[in-house]
GROMACS .gro file of C-alpha atoms in nm:
model
  133
    1MET     CA    1   0.340  -1.996  -3.205
    2PHE     CA    2   0.007  -2.233  -3.224
    3HIS     CA    3   0.033  -2.341  -3.578
    4ASN     CA    4   0.354  -2.468  -3.783
    5LYS     CA    5   0.233  -2.507  -4.116
    6LYS     CA    6   0.436  -2.541  -4.404
    7TRP     CA    7   0.272  -2.309  -4.666
    8THR     CA    8   0.349  -2.367  -5.033
    9ARG     CA    9   0.166  -2.188  -5.340
   10GLU     CA   10  -0.034  -2.464  -5.413
   11LEU     CA   11  -0.168  -2.508  -5.046
   12CYS     CA   12  -0.202  -2.121  -5.030
   13VAL     CA   13  -0.441  -2.141  -5.331
   14GLN     CA   14  -0.595  -2.492  -5.264
   15ARG     CA   15  -0.708  -2.313  -4.914
   16VAL     CA   16  -0.824  -1.974  -5.055
   17ASP     CA   17  -1.015  -2.185  -5.305
   18GLU     CA   18  -1.190  -2.426  -5.069
   19PHE     CA   19  -1.271  -2.130  -4.833
   20VAL     CA   20  -1.462  -1.893  -5.141
   21ARG     CA   21  -1.626  -2.198  -5.267
   22ARG     CA   22  -1.755  -2.328  -4.936
   23GLU     CA   23  -1.848  -1.961  -4.798
   24GLN     CA   24  -1.951  -1.783  -5.136
   25ARG     CA   25  -1.777  -1.495  -5.011
   26TYR     CA   26  -1.391  -1.358  -4.959
   27PRO     CA   27  -1.210  -1.413  -4.636
   28THR     CA   28  -1.222  -1.103  -4.402
   29PRO     CA   29  -0.898  -1.020  -4.233
   30GLN     CA   30  -1.015  -1.177  -3.941
   31GLU     CA   31  -1.004  -1.507  -4.101
   32ARG     CA   32  -0.695  -1.453  -4.302
   33THR     CA   33  -0.508  -1.636  -4.052
   34PRO     CA   34  -0.363  -2.024  -3.997
   35LYS     CA   35  -0.596  -2.057  -3.687
   36CYS     CA   36  -0.884  -2.055  -3.937
   37GLY     CA   37  -0.737  -2.270  -4.205
   38LEU     CA   38  -0.586  -2.008  -4.394
   39PRO     CA   39  -0.232  -1.827  -4.488
   40SER     CA   40  -0.166  -1.512  -4.333
   41ASP     CA   41  -0.199  -1.239  -4.594
   42THR     CA   42   0.189  -1.202  -4.581
   43ALA     CA   43   0.232  -1.573  -4.662
   44PHE     CA   44  -0.031  -1.562  -4.939
   45ARG     CA   45   0.147  -1.298  -5.102
   46ALA     CA   46   0.488  -1.421  -5.068
   47HIS     CA   47   0.434  -1.786  -5.199
   48THR     CA   48   0.191  -1.646  -5.491
   49GLY     CA   49   0.332  -1.323  -5.580
   50ILE     CA   50  -0.030  -1.144  -5.530
   51SER     CA   51  -0.248  -1.061  -5.235
   52MET     CA   52  -0.523  -1.257  -5.111
   53VAL     CA   53  -0.791  -0.980  -5.188
   54LYS     CA   54  -0.666  -0.937  -5.546
   55TYR     CA   55  -0.653  -1.315  -5.620
   56CYS     CA   56  -1.031  -1.351  -5.479
   57ARG     CA   57  -1.124  -1.059  -5.698
   58ALA     CA   58  -0.960  -1.197  -6.006
   59ASN     CA   59  -1.080  -1.567  -5.970
   60TYR     CA   60  -1.414  -1.475  -5.804
   61PRO     CA   61  -1.548  -1.196  -5.965
   62GLU     CA   62  -1.901  -1.277  -5.850
   63PHE     CA   63  -1.813  -1.197  -5.462
   64ASN     CA   64  -1.620  -0.887  -5.590
   65ASN     CA   65  -1.907  -0.658  -5.392
   66MET     CA   66  -1.826  -0.767  -5.088
   67ASP     CA   67  -1.709  -0.510  -4.778
   68LEU     CA   68  -1.392  -0.723  -4.709
   69GLU     CA   69  -1.339  -0.524  -4.394
   70SER     CA   70  -1.640  -0.653  -4.167
   71PRO     CA   71  -1.720  -0.992  -4.114
   72PRO     CA   72  -2.019  -1.109  -4.263
   73GLN     CA   73  -2.356  -1.294  -4.066
   74THR     CA   74  -2.303  -1.630  -4.043
   75PRO     CA   75  -2.602  -1.828  -4.164
   76PRO     CA   76  -2.779  -2.071  -3.919
   77GLU     CA   77  -2.715  -2.389  -4.155
   78ARG     CA   78  -2.357  -2.320  -4.107
   79LEU     CA   79  -2.334  -2.267  -3.760
   80LEU     CA   80  -2.302  -2.646  -3.695
   81TRP     CA   81  -1.976  -2.673  -3.942
   82VAL     CA   82  -1.824  -2.384  -3.756
   83GLU     CA   83  -1.868  -2.567  -3.426
   84GLU     CA   84  -1.733  -2.901  -3.563
   85SER     CA   85  -1.442  -2.746  -3.762
   86ALA     CA   86  -1.332  -2.537  -3.435
   87LEU     CA   87  -1.370  -2.892  -3.242
   88GLU     CA   88  -1.137  -3.078  -3.515
   89ALA     CA   89  -0.900  -2.790  -3.503
   90ALA     CA   90  -0.864  -2.799  -3.138
   91CYS     CA   91  -0.834  -3.167  -3.101
   92SER     CA   92  -0.555  -3.162  -3.375
   93GLN     CA   93  -0.374  -2.863  -3.144
   94TRP     CA   94  -0.391  -3.101  -2.858
   95CYS     CA   95  -0.253  -3.389  -3.030
   96VAL     CA   96   0.041  -3.185  -3.163
   97SER     CA   97   0.104  -3.074  -2.772
   98LEU     CA   98   0.106  -3.411  -2.645
   99ALA     CA   99   0.482  -3.491  -2.735
  100GLU     CA  100   0.587  -3.178  -2.496
  101HIS     CA  101   0.307  -3.247  -2.263
  102PRO     CA  102   0.265  -3.648  -2.194
  103GLU     CA  103   0.050  -3.605  -1.905
  104ARG     CA  104  -0.226  -3.508  -2.121
  105ALA     CA  105  -0.248  -3.821  -2.264
  106ASP     CA  106  -0.527  -3.895  -2.076
  107GLY     CA  107  -0.779  -3.660  -2.184
  108GLN     CA  108  -0.761  -3.455  -1.854
  109GLY     CA  109  -0.808  -3.085  -1.935
  110PHE     CA  110  -0.966  -3.129  -2.305
  111ALA     CA  111  -1.229  -2.884  -2.233
  112GLU     CA  112  -1.044  -2.630  -2.118
  113PHE     CA  113  -0.817  -2.640  -2.395
  114VAL     CA  114  -1.095  -2.628  -2.629
  115GLN     CA  115  -1.215  -2.352  -2.461
  116ALA     CA  116  -0.905  -2.136  -2.453
  117PHE     CA  117  -0.858  -2.247  -2.807
  118GLN     CA  118  -1.215  -2.115  -2.924
  119GLN     CA  119  -1.146  -1.796  -2.742
  120GLN     CA  120  -0.788  -1.742  -2.917
  121CYS     CA  121  -0.984  -1.799  -3.233
  122GLN     CA  122  -1.220  -1.526  -3.189
  123ALA     CA  123  -0.947  -1.298  -3.058
  124GLU     CA  124  -0.759  -1.068  -3.262
  125PRO     CA  125  -0.504  -1.217  -3.555
  126GLN     CA  126  -0.239  -0.979  -3.476
  127MET     CA  127  -0.180  -1.188  -3.128
  128GLY     CA  128   0.048  -1.398  -3.326
  129GLY     CA  129  -0.081  -1.760  -3.177
  130MET     CA  130  -0.129  -1.892  -2.862
  131SER     CA  131   0.076  -2.108  -2.628
  132MET     CA  132  -0.157  -2.370  -2.430
  133SER     CA  133   0.140  -2.498  -2.192
   0.00000   0.00000   0.00000
């Protein structure tokens, strides 16, 4: 699996709060994954005792009229942030993989790794992660 995050109640709530405040909307089903920096619905419910959607509706009622099943349009001013975040996430995963793949220490193949990482982030969240070995 690509991510090995130790979720806690506090971290689950923190990540969802940060997302909603930054994006001014609830996370879509496709975004409710560790690959996107959020806990899965299952992890959120396990640590908080409530679904992520119910949490968002209770704490951010101003966004309650959103269609949670379709992804929103990305405003142009957020595109750069999304690109930078994806690059930082890919870099973090590359660094984590160095222990198992020391031959990557020279950076050779990083561009291909980033492309594969970005494709994986756009793929269905049900795939359960990706191995870059």
